[in-house]
Amino acid sequence: MTTDTTPDRAPVRAWLPGFVALAAIWGSSFLFIKVGVAELHPVQLTLYRVVAGALTLLVVLAVLRDRLPREPRVWAHLTVVAAFGVAVPFTLFGYGEQRVESMLAGIWNATTPLIVLPLAVLVFRTERLTPRRAVGLGLGFVGVLVVLGVWEGIGGAHFTGQLMCFGAAACYGVAIPYQKRFVAGSSYSGLSLSTAQLLLAAAQLAIVTPFVAGLPPLPTELSTGVVASVLTLGALGTGLAFVINMRNIRLAGASTASTVTYLIPIFAVLIGAVALDERLNWHQPVGALIVLLGVAVSQGMFGRRRTSPVGGVSAPAAPATPVAEPVRG
C-alpha cells in the first residue's frame, strides 16, 4: 500500500469520524505534554509515554498475531528512526512547552513537511524539487518568520522554547525521509515497524534518562492529572492513534489521510485556549496559516486535477507505507 496505489473507495461517512478523532488526539497531545512537564522532567515524561505506547502496540500486535521484525538491518535503521522520530522530538517538545504555550507547540509541529522536503531532495534523494514545491517552501519560510515575530527582536526564554519546538519538527524532517529511504521497502507491516520503533526509543530513553534527569518518580508520587496525561499520551496518542491512522489510510487513501496535518494545529490551538486559557499574539496564527498554505502548495493541493479517486500521515510528509509516520507531538 503506497500513496500512489491506495484506493479511495469508502464513503466519507465511513472514514471522517476517525479522521477527526485522529486530529483531535494528536492536537490534544500538546495539552497533555504541558500538564506532564509541570511535575516531570521532559526526558522522564518522554520515557513514560513511550513505554506506555510501546506496551499498547505490543498488545495490538499480539491480538492481530503480527510479529516484530527479525532482520538486524531493519533494527539498525529503526534505531535511527527511534531517536529522530520519537525520543529526541518528544523530549524537545517537552522542553519547549516549559517555555511556550501548548498551542504554539502545535503550530510548530505543522512545519514538519517544509523540513521534510529539502532533506528528502538534497540528502536522501527520495523526492525532486519542482517549481511548485520551491514556491511552497518559500511561503512556508515566510510563515515561520511571521510565527517567530522576528521584527520584535530575537532572544529570551519564549524564543528559545519556539526554537526547541522547531527543532522537534526538524527531527521529524530527518526521520520521515530516512524511513522512506531505508525502511519502507521492507516486508514488515507498519504496526510491526512502529512497535519496534517505540521499543527501541524506550530502550534509548531508559539509558539516557538517569544521567540527564535522574530516576523518574513512581506513578504514586505524581498527581492524578499528570498520571492521566502520561497514560493518554502513551496509550492513546502514541499507541492507538497509529491504529486509527492505518484505518484512515485503508478507508480514505494515503493522500487523504495525510491531510490530517492541517487539522492538528487547529485542535491544538482550540484545546489550549479552552483547557489552559492560553492566548496567542496576532502574528502566530497568521504565520501558521501561511505555513499551512506553503505546505498545501508544496504538496500539490492546489491546481491538481485527479483523474482517479486516489486518496492521502510529516506532517508531517508521509512516508510510503508500511512505515508509519512519526507520532505527532
Coordinates of C-alpha atoms in Angstrom, one line a residue:
M1 CA 0.0 0.0 0.0
T2 CA 1.6 3.3 -1.1
T3 CA 0.5 6.9 -1.6
D4 CA 0.1 6.1 -5.3
T5 CA -1.9 2.9 -5.1
T6 CA -4.1 3.2 -2.1
P7 CA -7.7 3.3 -3.4
D8 CA -10.3 5.8 -2.1
R9 CA -13.4 3.6 -2.1
A10 CA -15.1 4.2 1.2
P11 CA -17.7 6.9 1.5
V12 CA -16.8 10.0 3.5
R13 CA -19.0 9.0 6.4
A14 CA -17.0 5.8 6.9
W15 CA -13.6 7.5 7.4
L16 CA -14.4 11.1 8.5
P17 CA -15.1 10.3 12.2
G18 CA -11.7 8.5 12.5
F19 CA -10.0 11.3 10.6
V20 CA -11.4 14.0 13.0
A21 CA -10.7 11.8 16.0
L22 CA -7.0 11.4 15.0
A23 CA -6.6 15.2 14.5
A24 CA -8.1 15.7 18.0
I25 CA -5.9 13.1 19.6
W26 CA -2.7 14.4 18.1
G27 CA -3.8 18.0 18.6
S28 CA -4.5 17.4 22.3
S29 CA -1.1 15.8 22.9
F30 CA 0.4 19.2 23.3
L31 CA -2.0 19.9 26.2
F32 CA -1.0 16.7 27.9
I33 CA 2.7 17.5 27.4
K34 CA 2.1 20.8 29.1
V35 CA 0.4 19.1 32.0
G36 CA 3.1 16.5 32.3
V37 CA 6.1 18.8 32.3
A38 CA 4.6 20.6 35.3
E39 CA 5.8 17.7 37.5
L40 CA 8.1 15.6 35.3
H41 CA 11.4 16.4 33.6
P42 CA 10.8 16.4 29.8
V43 CA 13.0 13.3 29.4
Q44 CA 11.1 11.5 32.1
L45 CA 7.8 12.4 30.5
T46 CA 9.0 11.1 27.2
L47 CA 10.2 7.8 28.7
Y48 CA 6.9 7.2 30.4
R49 CA 4.8 8.0 27.3
V50 CA 7.0 5.9 25.0
V51 CA 6.8 2.9 27.4
A52 CA 3.0 3.2 27.6
G53 CA 2.8 3.5 23.8
A54 CA 5.1 0.5 23.2
L55 CA 3.1 -1.7 25.6
T56 CA -0.2 -0.6 23.9
L57 CA 1.2 -1.6 20.4
L58 CA 2.6 -4.9 21.8
V59 CA -1.0 -5.8 22.9
V60 CA -2.3 -4.8 19.4
L61 CA 0.5 -6.8 17.8
A62 CA -0.4 -9.9 19.8
V63 CA -4.2 -9.5 19.1
L64 CA -3.5 -9.3 15.4
R65 CA -1.0 -12.1 15.5
D66 CA 1.6 -9.9 13.9
R67 CA 5.3 -10.1 14.7
L68 CA 8.3 -7.9 15.3
P69 CA 11.0 -7.5 12.6
R70 CA 13.7 -10.2 12.6
E71 CA 16.3 -8.7 10.3
P72 CA 19.2 -7.0 12.1
R73 CA 19.4 -4.5 9.3
V74 CA 15.9 -3.3 9.9
W75 CA 16.5 -3.0 13.6
A76 CA 19.6 -1.0 12.9
H77 CA 17.8 1.5 10.7
L78 CA 14.9 1.7 13.2
T79 CA 17.3 2.6 15.9
V80 CA 18.0 5.9 13.9
V81 CA 14.3 6.4 13.3
A82 CA 13.5 5.8 17.0
A83 CA 16.0 8.5 18.0
F84 CA 15.0 11.2 15.4
G85 CA 11.3 10.2 15.1
V86 CA 10.5 9.6 18.8
A87 CA 13.0 10.1 21.6
V88 CA 14.5 13.4 20.6
P89 CA 11.5 15.3 19.2
F90 CA 9.2 14.2 22.0
T91 CA 11.7 15.4 24.5
L92 CA 12.3 18.7 22.7
F93 CA 8.6 19.4 22.7
G94 CA 8.6 18.9 26.4
Y95 CA 11.5 21.3 26.9
G96 CA 9.8 23.7 24.5
E97 CA 6.5 23.6 26.4
Q98 CA 8.2 24.6 29.6
R99 CA 8.7 28.0 27.9
V100 CA 5.8 28.4 25.4
E101 CA 2.1 27.8 25.1
S102 CA 0.9 24.3 24.1
M103 CA -1.0 25.8 21.2
L104 CA 2.2 27.3 19.8
A105 CA 3.9 23.9 20.0
G106 CA 1.1 22.6 17.9
I107 CA 1.7 25.3 15.3
W108 CA 5.4 24.4 15.1
N109 CA 4.6 20.8 14.6
A110 CA 2.8 21.8 11.4
T111 CA 6.1 22.9 9.9
T112 CA 7.4 19.4 9.5
P113 CA 6.5 18.9 5.8
L114 CA 8.5 22.0 5.0
I115 CA 11.6 20.5 6.6
V116 CA 11.0 17.0 5.1
L117 CA 11.0 18.3 1.5
P118 CA 14.5 19.8 1.3
L119 CA 16.1 16.9 3.2
A120 CA 14.3 14.4 1.0
V121 CA 15.5 16.3 -2.1
L122 CA 19.1 17.1 -1.1
V123 CA 20.1 14.4 1.4
F124 CA 18.0 11.3 0.9
R125 CA 17.2 11.8 -2.8
T126 CA 13.7 10.4 -2.4
E127 CA 11.9 13.5 -3.9
R128 CA 12.5 16.0 -6.7
L129 CA 12.4 19.8 -6.2
T130 CA 9.9 21.2 -8.6
P131 CA 8.9 24.9 -9.1
R132 CA 5.7 24.3 -7.2
R133 CA 7.5 22.8 -4.3
A134 CA 10.0 25.6 -4.3
V135 CA 7.2 28.2 -4.1
G136 CA 5.6 26.2 -1.2
L137 CA 8.9 26.2 0.7
G138 CA 9.3 29.9 0.2
L139 CA 5.8 30.5 1.6
G140 CA 6.5 28.2 4.5
F141 CA 9.7 30.0 5.3
V142 CA 7.9 33.4 5.4
G143 CA 5.3 31.8 7.7
V144 CA 8.0 30.6 10.1
L145 CA 9.4 34.1 10.3
V146 CA 5.9 35.5 11.0
V147 CA 5.2 32.9 13.7
L148 CA 8.6 33.9 15.3
G149 CA 7.7 37.6 15.1
V150 CA 11.3 38.4 14.1
W151 CA 10.6 42.1 13.8
E152 CA 10.1 42.1 17.6
G153 CA 13.7 41.0 18.2
I154 CA 15.3 37.7 18.9
G155 CA 16.1 36.2 22.4
G156 CA 14.5 35.3 25.7
A157 CA 13.0 32.1 27.0
H158 CA 10.0 32.2 24.8
F159 CA 12.0 32.5 21.7
T160 CA 14.2 29.6 22.9
G161 CA 11.1 27.5 23.5
Q162 CA 9.9 28.1 20.0
L163 CA 13.3 27.0 18.6
M164 CA 13.1 23.8 20.6
C165 CA 9.7 23.1 19.1
F166 CA 11.0 23.9 15.7
G167 CA 13.9 21.5 16.4
A168 CA 11.4 18.8 17.3
A169 CA 9.7 19.3 13.9
A170 CA 13.2 19.2 12.3
C171 CA 13.8 15.8 13.8
Y172 CA 10.6 14.5 12.2
G173 CA 12.0 16.0 9.0
V174 CA 15.0 13.7 9.3
A175 CA 13.1 10.6 10.4
I176 CA 10.5 10.6 7.7
P177 CA 12.7 10.6 4.6
Y178 CA 15.1 8.3 6.4
Q179 CA 12.3 5.8 6.8
K180 CA 11.3 6.1 3.2
R181 CA 14.8 5.6 2.0
F182 CA 16.0 2.8 4.2
V183 CA 13.0 1.0 5.8
A184 CA 9.9 1.5 3.6
G185 CA 10.9 -1.3 1.3
S186 CA 10.8 -4.0 4.0
S187 CA 8.2 -6.7 4.1
Y188 CA 7.0 -6.0 7.6
S189 CA 3.8 -4.3 8.5
G190 CA 3.5 -0.7 9.7
L191 CA 2.3 -2.0 13.0
S192 CA 5.4 -4.2 13.4
L193 CA 7.8 -1.4 12.5
S194 CA 6.1 1.1 14.7
T195 CA 6.1 -1.2 17.7
A196 CA 9.8 -1.9 17.2
Q197 CA 10.5 1.8 16.8
L198 CA 8.8 2.5 20.2
L199 CA 10.6 -0.3 21.9
L200 CA 14.0 1.0 20.7
A201 CA 13.1 4.5 21.7
A202 CA 12.1 3.2 25.2
A203 CA 15.5 1.5 25.5
Q204 CA 17.4 4.6 24.4
L205 CA 15.5 6.8 26.9
A206 CA 15.9 4.2 29.7
I207 CA 19.7 4.6 29.2
V208 CA 19.8 8.4 28.9
T209 CA 17.2 9.4 31.5
P210 CA 19.1 8.6 34.7
F211 CA 22.1 10.7 33.5
V212 CA 20.0 13.6 32.3
A213 CA 17.2 13.8 34.8
G214 CA 17.7 11.2 37.4
L215 CA 15.5 8.2 38.0
P216 CA 11.8 9.0 37.2
P217 CA 9.4 9.3 40.1
L218 CA 7.0 6.4 40.7
P219 CA 3.5 7.0 39.4
T220 CA 2.3 7.0 43.1
E221 CA 4.4 10.2 43.6
L222 CA 2.6 12.1 40.8
S223 CA -0.7 13.8 40.8
T224 CA -3.7 12.2 39.2
G225 CA -3.7 14.7 36.4
V226 CA -0.1 14.0 35.4
V227 CA -0.6 10.2 35.5
A228 CA -3.7 10.6 33.3
S229 CA -1.8 12.8 30.9
V230 CA 1.1 10.3 30.6
L231 CA -1.3 7.4 30.0
T232 CA -3.3 9.4 27.5
L233 CA -0.1 10.5 25.7
G234 CA 1.2 6.9 25.6
A235 CA -1.7 4.6 25.2
L236 CA -3.9 6.9 23.1
G237 CA -1.7 9.5 21.3
T238 CA 1.4 7.2 20.8
G239 CA -0.3 3.8 20.6
L240 CA -3.9 3.6 19.5
A241 CA -3.6 6.7 17.3
F242 CA -1.4 4.6 15.0
V243 CA -4.2 2.0 14.6
I244 CA -6.7 4.8 13.8
N245 CA -4.3 6.3 11.3
M246 CA -3.8 3.0 9.5
R247 CA -7.6 2.6 9.3
N248 CA -7.9 6.0 7.8
I249 CA -5.3 5.2 5.2
R250 CA -7.1 1.9 4.3
L251 CA -10.5 3.6 4.0
A252 CA -9.7 7.0 2.6
G253 CA -6.3 6.5 0.9
A254 CA -2.9 7.7 2.0
S255 CA -3.2 11.1 0.4
T256 CA -6.5 12.0 2.0
A257 CA -5.4 10.6 5.4
S258 CA -2.2 12.7 5.3
T259 CA -4.3 15.9 5.3
V260 CA -4.9 15.4 9.0
T261 CA -1.7 17.5 9.2
Y262 CA -3.8 20.6 8.5
L263 CA -6.3 19.9 11.4
I264 CA -3.7 19.2 14.1
P265 CA -2.7 22.8 14.8
I266 CA -6.4 23.9 14.8
F267 CA -7.2 21.4 17.5
A268 CA -4.0 22.3 19.4
V269 CA -5.0 26.0 19.4
L270 CA -8.6 25.3 20.4
I271 CA -7.8 22.9 23.1
G272 CA -5.0 25.1 24.5
A273 CA -7.4 28.1 24.6
V274 CA -10.3 26.2 26.3
A275 CA -8.4 24.0 28.7
L276 CA -5.5 26.2 29.6
D277 CA -6.8 29.7 28.8
E278 CA -3.8 30.3 26.6
R279 CA -3.6 33.2 24.2
L280 CA -1.6 33.8 21.1
N281 CA -0.2 37.0 19.6
W282 CA -1.9 38.0 16.4
H283 CA 1.1 37.1 14.2
Q284 CA 1.3 33.5 15.4
P285 CA -2.0 32.2 13.9
V286 CA -1.4 34.3 10.8
G287 CA 2.0 32.8 10.4
A288 CA 0.5 29.3 11.0
L289 CA -1.9 29.9 8.1
I290 CA 1.0 31.0 5.8
V291 CA 2.9 27.8 6.9
L292 CA -0.1 25.6 6.1
L293 CA -0.6 27.4 2.8
G294 CA 3.1 26.7 1.9
V295 CA 2.6 23.0 2.9
A296 CA -0.5 22.8 0.7
V297 CA 1.3 24.3 -2.3
S298 CA 4.3 22.1 -1.9
Q299 CA 2.1 19.0 -1.7
G300 CA 0.1 20.0 -4.7
M301 CA -3.2 20.7 -3.0
F302 CA -4.0 23.5 -5.5
G303 CA -4.3 23.2 -9.2
R304 CA -4.0 19.5 -9.4
R305 CA -6.6 17.5 -11.3
R306 CA -7.2 14.0 -10.2
T307 CA -8.1 11.5 -12.9
S308 CA -9.0 8.8 -10.5
P309 CA -10.3 8.7 -6.9
V310 CA -6.9 8.2 -5.3
G311 CA -6.9 9.1 -1.7
G312 CA -3.7 10.9 1.3
V313 CA 0.4 11.0 7.7
S314 CA 5.3 14.6 8.4
A315 CA 3.0 16.1 8.8
P316 CA 4.5 15.8 8.8
A317 CA 5.1 14.4 4.6
A318 CA 4.1 10.9 4.9
P319 CA 6.5 8.1 4.1
A320 CA 5.2 5.3 1.9
T321 CA 3.6 2.6 3.9
P322 CA 4.3 0.2 5.6
V323 CA 6.4 2.7 7.6
A324 CA 4.2 4.7 9.9
E325 CA 4.5 8.4 10.1
P326 CA 6.1 9.6 13.4
V327 CA 3.6 10.3 16.1
R328 CA 2.9 14.0 16.5
G329 CA 3.9 16.0 19.5

